[in-house]
Amino acid sequence: MKPAEKDNTIPSLILLTATRYLVPVLLLFSLFLLTRGHNEPGGGFVGGLVAGAAFALYGIAHTVHDARRLLRFPPRVLIGIGLLVAVGSGLFSLFYRRPFMTGIWSVVEVPVIGKVGTPGIFDIGVFITVLGMVLQIVFELMEE
Amino acid sequence: MGLLLLLPLLIPFVTAALALLTWRRRRIQRALALAGSIGLLVSALVLLLVVWRGGIQVVQVGNWPAPFGITFVADLFSAIMTVLGGIIAVAVVIFSHASVDSRRERFGYYPLLLFLMMGISGSFLTGDIFNLYVWFEVMLMSSFVLVALGNERAQLEGALKYVTINLVSSAIFLTAVGVLYSVSGTLNMAQLSVQLSQSRQPELITVVAMLFLIAFGIKAALFPLFFWLPASYPVAPVAITALFAGLLTKVGVYALIRVFTLLFTQDIGFTHALLLLIGALTMVTGVLGAAAQNEFRRILSTHIISQIGYMVMGLALFTPLALAGAIFFLIHNIIVKANLFLVSGAVYQLQGSFHLKKLGGLYRSHVGLSLLFLISAMSLAGLPPLSGFWAKFLLIRASLEVNQPVIAFVALGVSLLTLFSMTKIWAEVFWKNRPETAPAPKPLSTSVRLQLLLPVAGLSCLIVGIGLLAEPIFILSSQAASQLLSPAEYVTAVLGGTP
Amino acid sequence: MTIVLAFLVGGLYAGGLYMMMRRSIVKLIMGLILLSYATTLLIFTVGGLTRAAPPIVPAGVSEPPVPFADPVPQALILTAIVISFGVLAFAVVLIEQTHRSVGTDDSNNLRGIEGEL
């Protein structure tokens, strides 16, 4: 979109109203996908995509600048954090003298989520990385 | 122990992620990139030592036994290649400090460089054919942003060609992996080696081998598939071109050597004869193309192609001596090629051009740089006692041993033409008087000069060192070659006692 | 069924290659997309077409229901899709930038600048 066209476009009222409800729902749904990912269809990648879609939608309805503010972190910082979380979950197994990325599970069950383990942490890392990656590209394309 | 094998992957990965977190701070990014590349080099050297002492090292990631999980394997060949990757990474990072503009640095130049290094080490160390595809894509993604970074018009054109041809190569690679899986039911390279040697459909396997030859041939810039290289390499920043020239095409060669020693050895009469023909044609077309060029980086880029031909020739002859020669040639060529590009970058920093017509007189003003260029150039042409001489000597001797005088003759002729191109650069850039239109060499600050000269001087020392201490390097390469020629060792190391 | 898919794969390859030969860069990208689809479909086909249960172990049991599909090609396809998604997203950004700086999507207009290096 060229800057000249942008000035003429009025933000659509329908889109603005819909976005207000859709964004939280999408974000919640992305977290739901993330948590059920280990044994059921879902997981960090789809979760990250859905969360990325939520922010992209917000950016379309308002402006990219607003979407960036809503996100708080620059996308590439998110990529960095996500990658570190993912690799950290893999390194965890080294304390147990197992090869890199061996799944280590907690003995105690956490209510609602179930057993917590390093594959879950890995998924969270993937989630953050994918979110950062998608938004890096989408924001890049939407600006100017 | 298991972690050591993965360190050449994890160190660049973690430093790249940290560099993403600090993307506004140039100084920290530079420090991280330097730390990452030095870490890579050190871990690779330790790995080489461990493999030399204790044989092939294996890690089953996630504790899933092979062939179900992803295996990482380091035999001598992959350890040597990882070390070379580390050496080039350190040189390129130091050189980048002085030569890459701040706009590129802010856009994520260093994280991308580190991700590229991770992809390269991953390709060298993986023991799973599909995982190799994944590492190729990691390399492709970061290399392709590095080519395009900066948004200059010529860069975009080069990047477009680079991306297209590499994506086609990836598609063919993936197709080959799919067919290979349907033939053998496994993706683990060790198990593939066993399955394919017992297969009852050798014709189908040869077809798959040809698919792999095309896929890796594009990456390695083999004879009919090299056209993208001279179009895309010279447009990137020169530090990046040096890294690509030194390593990326060689990853393709590594993959070719790996699959055509471990997997596809059923029909040597056809596959390796074809490889020999391709090798000869690659050598000849590359060197002839280079003779026609008049730009510093284009001459060097086209020469990459001709040198790839030598390596493929070593693989195609398929004797212990020839493979040792190919590995020796890889060691020599990666260092020399990267160094020549770095010299061209230093010249660009001094005189602001790559055109031979607009350059000149550098021998008068910069004797040191000129001599460093001369060392690399003469080594590339194969003059004794530099590293290139021994590499070519081994290959030619191997070809005479198996009664292939034609290929020996071709290799010698190509050497002569290489000498011609290198003399042309020497005469135009360094020896002749500075043309009147050309500006006087820019005075550079001491720190910049140091950052430009240090990697070039270091690599030149290595070139002379390999030439003078050819014996230990030859022993190392022939050990690696004998490991390559006995896949049983590899298979036993990965799958345990039951091959 | 395999025959049908084989023709489909061939058609996709042909279409992809045809699109890549066009001058327009947008069509080039479409060609690359078709090519990656063809490849994933090919893996799917050569992996063996079966009428079997998905290879998911139900809760409380230790093995999946007996005729179950081979999960490896599916994993390969999933990975390949994710990777081609990433690479193509980068390619689209590249094209957008090319368009911004050159003002055309005709790859022929990119030529003729090699001498200026």
mmCIF file of C-alpha atoms in Angstrom, chain B residues 220-405:
data_model
loop_
_atom_site.group_PDB
_atom_site.id
_atom_site.type_symbol
_atom_site.label_atom_id
_atom_site.label_comp_id
_atom_site.label_asym_id
_atom_site.label_seq_id
_atom_site.Cartn_x
_atom_site.Cartn_y
_atom_site.Cartn_z
ATOM 1 C CA ALA B 220 27.781 -27.222 -5.841
ATOM 2 C CA ALA B 221 27.578 -25.496 -9.251
ATOM 3 C CA LEU B 222 28.442 -28.523 -11.365
ATOM 4 C CA PHE B 223 28.753 -28.400 -15.130
ATOM 5 C CA PRO B 224 25.398 -27.735 -16.715
ATOM 6 C CA LEU B 225 23.937 -26.268 -13.521
ATOM 7 C CA PHE B 226 26.421 -23.543 -12.564
ATOM 8 C CA PHE B 227 24.963 -20.535 -14.385
ATOM 9 C CA TRP B 228 23.411 -19.013 -11.271
ATOM 10 C CA LEU B 229 26.719 -18.695 -9.442
ATOM 11 C CA PRO B 230 28.504 -15.965 -11.427
ATOM 12 C CA ALA B 231 25.229 -14.035 -11.468
ATOM 13 C CA SER B 232 24.536 -14.019 -7.755
ATOM 14 C CA TYR B 233 27.816 -14.318 -5.841
ATOM 15 C CA PRO B 234 29.462 -11.061 -6.937
ATOM 16 C CA VAL B 235 26.533 -8.877 -5.893
ATOM 17 C CA ALA B 236 26.593 -9.566 -2.155
ATOM 18 C CA PRO B 237 28.884 -7.710 0.276
ATOM 19 C CA VAL B 238 32.371 -9.054 -0.208
ATOM 20 C CA ALA B 239 32.670 -10.701 3.215
ATOM 21 C CA ILE B 240 29.522 -12.650 2.418
ATOM 22 C CA THR B 241 30.801 -13.606 -1.012
ATOM 23 C CA ALA B 242 33.962 -14.924 0.623
ATOM 24 C CA LEU B 243 31.907 -17.041 3.014
ATOM 25 C CA PHE B 244 29.683 -18.357 0.225
ATOM 26 C CA ALA B 245 32.607 -19.023 -2.083
ATOM 27 C CA GLY B 246 34.561 -20.766 0.628
ATOM 28 C CA LEU B 247 31.795 -22.815 2.159
ATOM 29 C CA LEU B 248 28.370 -22.896 0.531
ATOM 30 C CA THR B 249 29.310 -24.573 -2.730
ATOM 31 C CA LYS B 250 31.535 -26.914 -0.749
ATOM 32 C CA VAL B 251 28.548 -28.046 1.303
ATOM 33 C CA GLY B 252 27.124 -29.257 -1.987
ATOM 34 C CA VAL B 253 30.385 -31.062 -2.709
ATOM 35 C CA TYR B 254 30.380 -32.521 0.795
ATOM 36 C CA ALA B 255 26.847 -33.841 0.275
ATOM 37 C CA LEU B 256 27.840 -35.336 -3.090
ATOM 38 C CA ILE B 257 30.846 -37.082 -1.588
ATOM 39 C CA ARG B 258 28.772 -38.314 1.335
ATOM 40 C CA VAL B 259 25.941 -39.830 -0.687
ATOM 41 C CA PHE B 260 28.155 -41.202 -3.440
ATOM 42 C CA THR B 261 30.422 -43.001 -0.984
ATOM 43 C CA LEU B 262 27.900 -44.097 1.632
ATOM 44 C CA LEU B 263 24.675 -44.670 -0.275
ATOM 45 C CA PHE B 264 25.022 -44.971 -4.031
ATOM 46 C CA THR B 265 27.859 -47.366 -4.681
ATOM 47 C CA GLN B 266 25.878 -50.136 -6.418
ATOM 48 C CA ASP B 267 26.389 -48.983 -9.959
ATOM 49 C CA ILE B 268 29.814 -47.352 -9.913
ATOM 50 C CA GLY B 269 30.369 -48.132 -13.574
ATOM 51 C CA PHE B 270 27.628 -45.710 -14.500
ATOM 52 C CA THR B 271 27.346 -43.132 -11.708
ATOM 53 C CA HIS B 272 31.017 -42.498 -11.114
ATOM 54 C CA ALA B 273 31.876 -42.496 -14.817
ATOM 55 C CA LEU B 274 29.210 -39.835 -15.243
ATOM 56 C CA LEU B 275 30.698 -37.909 -12.338
ATOM 57 C CA LEU B 276 34.119 -38.035 -13.986
ATOM 58 C CA LEU B 277 32.722 -36.602 -17.212
ATOM 59 C CA ILE B 278 30.870 -33.887 -15.307
ATOM 60 C CA GLY B 279 33.995 -33.100 -13.313
ATOM 61 C CA ALA B 280 36.079 -32.632 -16.450
ATOM 62 C CA LEU B 281 33.451 -30.446 -18.122
ATOM 63 C CA THR B 282 33.021 -28.375 -14.954
ATOM 64 C CA MET B 283 36.759 -27.716 -14.773
ATOM 65 C CA VAL B 284 37.046 -26.694 -18.398
ATOM 66 C CA THR B 285 33.944 -24.478 -18.657
ATOM 67 C CA GLY B 286 34.731 -22.781 -15.361
ATOM 68 C CA VAL B 287 38.247 -21.836 -16.291
ATOM 69 C CA LEU B 288 37.304 -20.722 -19.808
ATOM 70 C CA GLY B 289 34.490 -18.594 -18.411
ATOM 71 C CA ALA B 290 36.903 -16.986 -15.990
ATOM 72 C CA ALA B 291 39.374 -16.134 -18.749
ATOM 73 C CA ALA B 292 36.698 -14.018 -20.406
ATOM 74 C CA GLN B 293 35.868 -11.928 -17.328
ATOM 75 C CA ASN B 294 37.291 -8.531 -16.516
ATOM 76 C CA GLU B 295 36.089 -7.939 -13.012
ATOM 77 C CA PHE B 296 37.952 -9.049 -9.914
ATOM 78 C CA ARG B 297 35.092 -10.843 -8.171
ATOM 79 C CA ARG B 298 33.634 -12.283 -11.358
ATOM 80 C CA ILE B 299 36.918 -13.901 -12.279
ATOM 81 C CA LEU B 300 37.134 -15.435 -8.825
ATOM 82 C CA SER B 301 33.471 -16.518 -8.842
ATOM 83 C CA THR B 302 33.824 -18.297 -12.145
ATOM 84 C CA HIS B 303 36.965 -19.967 -10.879
ATOM 85 C CA ILE B 304 34.970 -21.501 -8.029
ATOM 86 C CA ILE B 305 33.210 -23.596 -10.654
ATOM 87 C CA SER B 306 36.409 -24.868 -12.192
ATOM 88 C CA GLN B 307 37.779 -25.871 -8.791
ATOM 89 C CA ILE B 308 34.613 -27.779 -7.948
ATOM 90 C CA GLY B 309 35.491 -29.914 -10.963
ATOM 91 C CA TYR B 310 38.701 -31.099 -9.303
ATOM 92 C CA MET B 311 36.849 -32.242 -6.196
ATOM 93 C CA VAL B 312 34.272 -34.117 -8.231
ATOM 94 C CA MET B 313 37.110 -35.684 -10.203
ATOM 95 C CA GLY B 314 38.562 -37.044 -6.954
ATOM 96 C CA LEU B 315 35.186 -38.471 -5.986
ATOM 97 C CA ALA B 316 34.637 -39.961 -9.424
ATOM 98 C CA LEU B 317 37.959 -41.821 -9.572
ATOM 99 C CA PHE B 318 36.874 -43.484 -6.335
ATOM 100 C CA THR B 319 40.229 -44.835 -5.166
ATOM 101 C CA PRO B 320 41.644 -44.165 -1.679
ATOM 102 C CA LEU B 321 44.295 -41.864 -3.121
ATOM 103 C CA ALA B 322 41.815 -39.951 -5.275
ATOM 104 C CA LEU B 323 39.399 -39.405 -2.383
ATOM 105 C CA ALA B 324 42.273 -38.305 -0.172
ATOM 106 C CA GLY B 325 43.202 -35.900 -2.955
ATOM 107 C CA ALA B 326 39.641 -34.591 -3.110
ATOM 108 C CA ILE B 327 39.604 -33.979 0.652
ATOM 109 C CA PHE B 328 43.036 -32.331 0.498
ATOM 110 C CA PHE B 329 41.749 -30.192 -2.348
ATOM 111 C CA LEU B 330 38.686 -29.202 -0.293
ATOM 112 C CA ILE B 331 40.875 -28.174 2.653
ATOM 113 C CA HIS B 332 43.149 -26.154 0.373
ATOM 114 C CA ASN B 333 40.450 -24.632 -1.777
ATOM 115 C CA ILE B 334 38.102 -23.463 0.983
ATOM 116 C CA ILE B 335 40.887 -21.447 2.577
ATOM 117 C CA VAL B 336 42.408 -20.119 -0.644
ATOM 118 C CA LYS B 337 39.123 -19.146 -2.230
ATOM 119 C CA ALA B 338 37.832 -17.309 0.816
ATOM 120 C CA ASN B 339 41.174 -15.546 1.114
ATOM 121 C CA LEU B 340 41.182 -14.370 -2.494
ATOM 122 C CA PHE B 341 37.745 -12.851 -2.041
ATOM 123 C CA LEU B 342 38.862 -11.146 1.138
ATOM 124 C CA VAL B 343 41.806 -9.640 -0.766
ATOM 125 C CA SER B 344 39.415 -8.374 -3.432
ATOM 126 C CA GLY B 345 37.375 -6.796 -0.640
ATOM 127 C CA ALA B 346 40.460 -5.116 0.814
ATOM 128 C CA VAL B 347 41.320 -3.774 -2.648
ATOM 129 C CA TYR B 348 37.777 -2.447 -2.932
ATOM 130 C CA GLN B 349 38.141 -0.681 0.400
ATOM 131 C CA LEU B 350 41.332 0.953 -0.889
ATOM 132 C CA GLN B 351 40.342 1.928 -4.417
ATOM 133 C CA GLY B 352 36.558 1.685 -4.499
ATOM 134 C CA SER B 353 36.222 -0.607 -7.499
ATOM 135 C CA PHE B 354 36.329 -4.211 -8.641
ATOM 136 C CA HIS B 355 37.009 -3.427 -12.284
ATOM 137 C CA LEU B 356 40.439 -4.423 -13.496
ATOM 138 C CA LYS B 357 40.525 -1.377 -15.756
ATOM 139 C CA LYS B 358 39.968 1.011 -12.870
ATOM 140 C CA LEU B 359 42.546 -0.598 -10.582
ATOM 141 C CA GLY B 360 46.303 -0.603 -10.572
ATOM 142 C CA GLY B 361 49.503 0.350 -8.880
ATOM 143 C CA LEU B 362 48.821 -1.415 -5.629
ATOM 144 C CA TYR B 363 52.200 -3.116 -5.577
ATOM 145 C CA ARG B 364 53.865 0.253 -5.172
ATOM 146 C CA SER B 365 51.650 1.474 -2.385
ATOM 147 C CA HIS B 366 50.715 -1.788 -0.620
ATOM 148 C CA VAL B 367 53.449 -4.379 -0.920
ATOM 149 C CA GLY B 368 52.164 -6.528 1.935
ATOM 150 C CA LEU B 369 48.673 -6.954 0.534
ATOM 151 C CA SER B 370 50.092 -7.665 -2.922
ATOM 152 C CA LEU B 371 52.322 -10.422 -1.617
ATOM 153 C CA LEU B 372 49.441 -11.951 0.340
ATOM 154 C CA PHE B 373 47.399 -12.000 -2.852
ATOM 155 C CA LEU B 374 50.277 -13.577 -4.709
ATOM 156 C CA ILE B 375 50.515 -16.427 -2.188
ATOM 157 C CA SER B 376 46.812 -17.307 -2.549
ATOM 158 C CA ALA B 377 46.777 -16.880 -6.307
ATOM 159 C CA MET B 378 49.823 -19.054 -6.887
ATOM 160 C CA SER B 379 48.416 -21.650 -4.516
ATOM 161 C CA LEU B 380 45.169 -21.661 -6.485
ATOM 162 C CA ALA B 381 47.080 -22.183 -9.703
ATOM 163 C CA GLY B 382 49.001 -25.022 -8.073
ATOM 164 C CA LEU B 383 52.584 -23.779 -7.882
ATOM 165 C CA PRO B 384 54.870 -25.677 -5.517
ATOM 166 C CA PRO B 385 55.406 -25.588 -2.591
ATOM 167 C CA LEU B 386 51.992 -24.084 -1.801
ATOM 168 C CA SER B 387 48.911 -26.062 -0.762
ATOM 169 C CA GLY B 388 47.346 -26.178 -4.225
ATOM 170 C CA PHE B 389 50.316 -27.982 -5.698
ATOM 171 C CA TRP B 390 49.978 -30.952 -3.367
ATOM 172 C CA ALA B 391 46.220 -31.149 -3.848
ATOM 173 C CA LYS B 392 46.537 -31.245 -7.627
ATOM 174 C CA PHE B 393 49.541 -33.531 -7.474
ATOM 175 C CA LEU B 394 47.539 -36.107 -5.493
ATOM 176 C CA LEU B 395 44.582 -35.950 -7.844
ATOM 177 C CA ILE B 396 46.661 -36.243 -11.002
ATOM 178 C CA ARG B 397 48.702 -39.075 -9.595
ATOM 179 C CA ALA B 398 45.511 -40.885 -8.603
ATOM 180 C CA SER B 399 44.134 -40.502 -12.110
ATOM 181 C CA LEU B 400 47.317 -41.866 -13.659
ATOM 182 C CA GLU B 401 47.222 -44.835 -11.278
ATOM 183 C CA VAL B 402 43.829 -45.930 -12.585
ATOM 184 C CA ASN B 403 44.853 -45.306 -16.197
ATOM 185 C CA GLN B 404 42.859 -42.189 -16.852
ATOM 186 C CA PRO B 405 45.440 -39.998 -18.584
#
